[in-house]
Amino acid sequence: MEFVKWCRLQWDRALSVAAILAGVVLVILGWIGVSDTPYIAKQVPFVVSYGIGGLVLIIIGSTLWLSADMNDEWRTLDRLEEAQRANTVDRSELTALQDRLRALESRADARASELSRSH
């Protein structure tokens, strides 16, 4: 049951694994066919049909796997961007905070000058 759920959620990776496995099987079948024939002319069809077909399936499977990885990266970046937007402070809030800080600094300076005069 978990495997079916994984295949539904990660369909691109499941298809990638299936394509790579099929490609490996084709390459092995091609190698077996070539190894049984002593004549080069009879080996060419095995190389063309099984060998090239298997390599194409392996390349397609690898591309699908890399595409799935890229999709994961984009989803992660989207989540980080949303989190950043949720935590951003409005410019007006920053201005109000700066004004408040300046007021507190001026009060602290005034108190420091009062203390220095009294001593």
mmCIF file of C-alpha atoms in Angstrom:
data_model
loop_
_atom_site.group_PDB
_atom_site.id
_atom_site.type_symbol
_atom_site.label_atom_id
_atom_site.label_comp_id
_atom_site.label_asym_id
_atom_site.label_seq_id
_atom_site.Cartn_x
_atom_site.Cartn_y
_atom_site.Cartn_z
ATOM 1 C CA MET A 1 0.000 0.000 0.000
ATOM 2 C CA GLU A 2 2.817 2.387 0.842
ATOM 3 C CA PHE A 3 4.446 1.656 -2.504
ATOM 4 C CA VAL A 4 1.281 2.604 -4.386
ATOM 5 C CA LYS A 5 0.996 5.807 -2.361
ATOM 6 C CA TRP A 6 4.642 6.622 -3.093
ATOM 7 C CA CYS A 7 4.084 5.955 -6.803
ATOM 8 C CA ARG A 8 1.123 8.335 -6.834
ATOM 9 C CA LEU A 9 2.982 11.064 -5.012
ATOM 10 C CA GLN A 10 6.282 10.572 -6.819
ATOM 11 C CA TRP A 11 4.984 9.540 -10.232
ATOM 12 C CA ASP A 12 7.916 11.128 -12.048
ATOM 13 C CA ARG A 13 10.463 9.209 -9.989
ATOM 14 C CA ALA A 14 8.489 5.952 -10.343
ATOM 15 C CA LEU A 15 8.369 6.422 -14.116
ATOM 16 C CA SER A 16 12.076 7.225 -14.074
ATOM 17 C CA VAL A 17 12.941 4.018 -12.214
ATOM 18 C CA ALA A 18 10.750 1.982 -14.574
ATOM 19 C CA ALA A 19 12.408 3.531 -17.651
ATOM 20 C CA ILE A 20 15.920 2.938 -16.299
ATOM 21 C CA LEU A 21 15.135 -0.671 -15.386
ATOM 22 C CA ALA A 22 13.601 -1.300 -18.812
ATOM 23 C CA GLY A 23 16.660 0.259 -20.437
ATOM 24 C CA VAL A 24 19.031 -1.927 -18.442
ATOM 25 C CA VAL A 25 17.007 -5.026 -19.363
ATOM 26 C CA LEU A 26 17.149 -4.082 -23.051
ATOM 27 C CA VAL A 27 20.908 -3.525 -22.928
ATOM 28 C CA ILE A 28 21.399 -6.906 -21.230
ATOM 29 C CA LEU A 29 19.163 -8.629 -23.798
ATOM 30 C CA GLY A 30 21.114 -6.948 -26.574
ATOM 31 C CA TRP A 31 24.383 -8.079 -25.089
ATOM 32 C CA ILE A 32 23.094 -11.648 -24.798
ATOM 33 C CA GLY A 33 21.930 -11.548 -28.423
ATOM 34 C CA VAL A 34 25.241 -10.168 -29.659
ATOM 35 C CA SER A 35 27.303 -12.654 -27.671
ATOM 36 C CA ASP A 36 25.512 -15.631 -29.262
ATOM 37 C CA THR A 37 26.174 -14.611 -32.880
ATOM 38 C CA PRO A 38 29.657 -14.939 -34.346
ATOM 39 C CA TYR A 39 28.943 -12.776 -37.427
ATOM 40 C CA ILE A 40 29.043 -9.002 -37.210
ATOM 41 C CA ALA A 41 26.244 -8.638 -39.756
ATOM 42 C CA LYS A 42 23.920 -10.552 -37.432
ATOM 43 C CA GLN A 43 25.016 -8.487 -34.396
ATOM 44 C CA VAL A 44 24.017 -5.123 -35.870
ATOM 45 C CA PRO A 45 20.239 -5.600 -35.405
ATOM 46 C CA PHE A 46 20.780 -6.441 -31.727
ATOM 47 C CA VAL A 47 22.919 -3.359 -31.210
ATOM 48 C CA VAL A 48 20.474 -1.106 -33.041
ATOM 49 C CA SER A 49 17.249 -2.378 -31.502
ATOM 50 C CA TYR A 50 18.245 -3.408 -27.997
ATOM 51 C CA GLY A 51 21.388 -1.392 -27.347
ATOM 52 C CA ILE A 52 20.286 1.980 -28.657
ATOM 53 C CA GLY A 53 16.729 1.532 -27.389
ATOM 54 C CA GLY A 54 18.030 0.642 -23.943
ATOM 55 C CA LEU A 55 20.355 3.640 -23.853
ATOM 56 C CA VAL A 56 17.509 5.937 -24.907
ATOM 57 C CA LEU A 57 15.336 4.596 -22.085
ATOM 58 C CA ILE A 58 18.160 5.064 -19.586
ATOM 59 C CA ILE A 59 18.666 8.652 -20.752
ATOM 60 C CA ILE A 60 14.919 9.363 -20.535
ATOM 61 C CA GLY A 61 14.777 7.860 -17.043
ATOM 62 C CA SER A 62 17.757 9.916 -15.888
ATOM 63 C CA THR A 63 16.203 13.073 -17.292
ATOM 64 C CA LEU A 64 12.929 12.344 -15.505
ATOM 65 C CA TRP A 65 14.793 11.835 -12.222
ATOM 66 C CA LEU A 66 16.671 15.127 -12.602
ATOM 67 C CA SER A 67 13.422 16.873 -13.491
ATOM 68 C CA ALA A 68 11.830 15.518 -10.304
ATOM 69 C CA ASP A 69 14.772 16.837 -8.293
ATOM 70 C CA MET A 70 14.424 20.255 -9.903
ATOM 71 C CA ASN A 71 10.694 20.309 -9.099
ATOM 72 C CA ASP A 72 11.525 19.574 -5.462
ATOM 73 C CA GLU A 73 14.014 22.436 -5.426
ATOM 74 C CA TRP A 74 11.454 24.844 -6.916
ATOM 75 C CA ARG A 75 8.842 23.794 -4.344
ATOM 76 C CA THR A 76 11.364 24.392 -1.559
ATOM 77 C CA LEU A 77 12.253 27.822 -2.931
ATOM 78 C CA ASP A 78 8.560 28.718 -3.208
ATOM 79 C CA ARG A 79 8.004 27.741 0.439
ATOM 80 C CA LEU A 80 11.015 29.799 1.532
ATOM 81 C CA GLU A 81 9.776 32.786 -0.453
ATOM 82 C CA GLU A 82 6.315 32.520 1.128
ATOM 83 C CA ALA A 83 7.875 32.298 4.588
ATOM 84 C CA GLN A 84 9.969 35.350 3.868
ATOM 85 C CA ARG A 85 6.916 37.286 2.708
ATOM 86 C CA ALA A 86 5.023 36.290 5.844
ATOM 87 C CA ASN A 87 7.837 37.595 8.054
ATOM 88 C CA THR A 88 8.484 40.884 6.274
ATOM 89 C CA VAL A 89 7.847 44.178 8.045
ATOM 90 C CA ASP A 90 6.003 46.988 6.328
ATOM 91 C CA ARG A 91 7.992 50.168 5.546
ATOM 92 C CA SER A 92 5.621 52.281 7.637
ATOM 93 C CA GLU A 93 6.300 50.013 10.610
ATOM 94 C CA LEU A 94 10.040 50.449 10.091
ATOM 95 C CA THR A 95 9.650 54.231 9.978
ATOM 96 C CA ALA A 96 7.581 54.207 13.172
ATOM 97 C CA LEU A 97 10.186 52.036 14.881
ATOM 98 C CA GLN A 98 12.977 54.397 13.785
ATOM 99 C CA ASP A 99 11.065 57.412 15.121
ATOM 100 C CA ARG A 100 10.476 55.626 18.420
ATOM 101 C CA LEU A 101 14.174 54.746 18.655
ATOM 102 C CA ARG A 102 15.188 58.351 18.014
ATOM 103 C CA ALA A 103 12.788 59.541 20.720
ATOM 104 C CA LEU A 104 14.215 57.053 23.187
ATOM 105 C CA GLU A 105 17.771 58.083 22.283
ATOM 106 C CA SER A 106 16.967 61.759 22.767
ATOM 107 C CA ARG A 107 15.440 60.999 26.182
ATOM 108 C CA ALA A 108 18.512 59.012 27.151
ATOM 109 C CA ASP A 109 20.761 61.867 26.010
ATOM 110 C CA ALA A 110 18.696 64.369 27.989
ATOM 111 C CA ARG A 111 18.916 62.242 31.118
ATOM 112 C CA ALA A 112 22.652 61.790 30.671
ATOM 113 C CA SER A 113 23.165 65.545 30.347
ATOM 114 C CA GLU A 114 21.003 66.133 33.485
ATOM 115 C CA LEU A 115 23.086 63.645 35.431
ATOM 116 C CA SER A 116 26.340 65.220 34.288
ATOM 117 C CA ARG A 117 25.109 68.692 35.351
ATOM 118 C CA SER A 118 24.039 67.503 38.785
ATOM 119 C CA HIS A 119 27.445 65.969 39.538
#
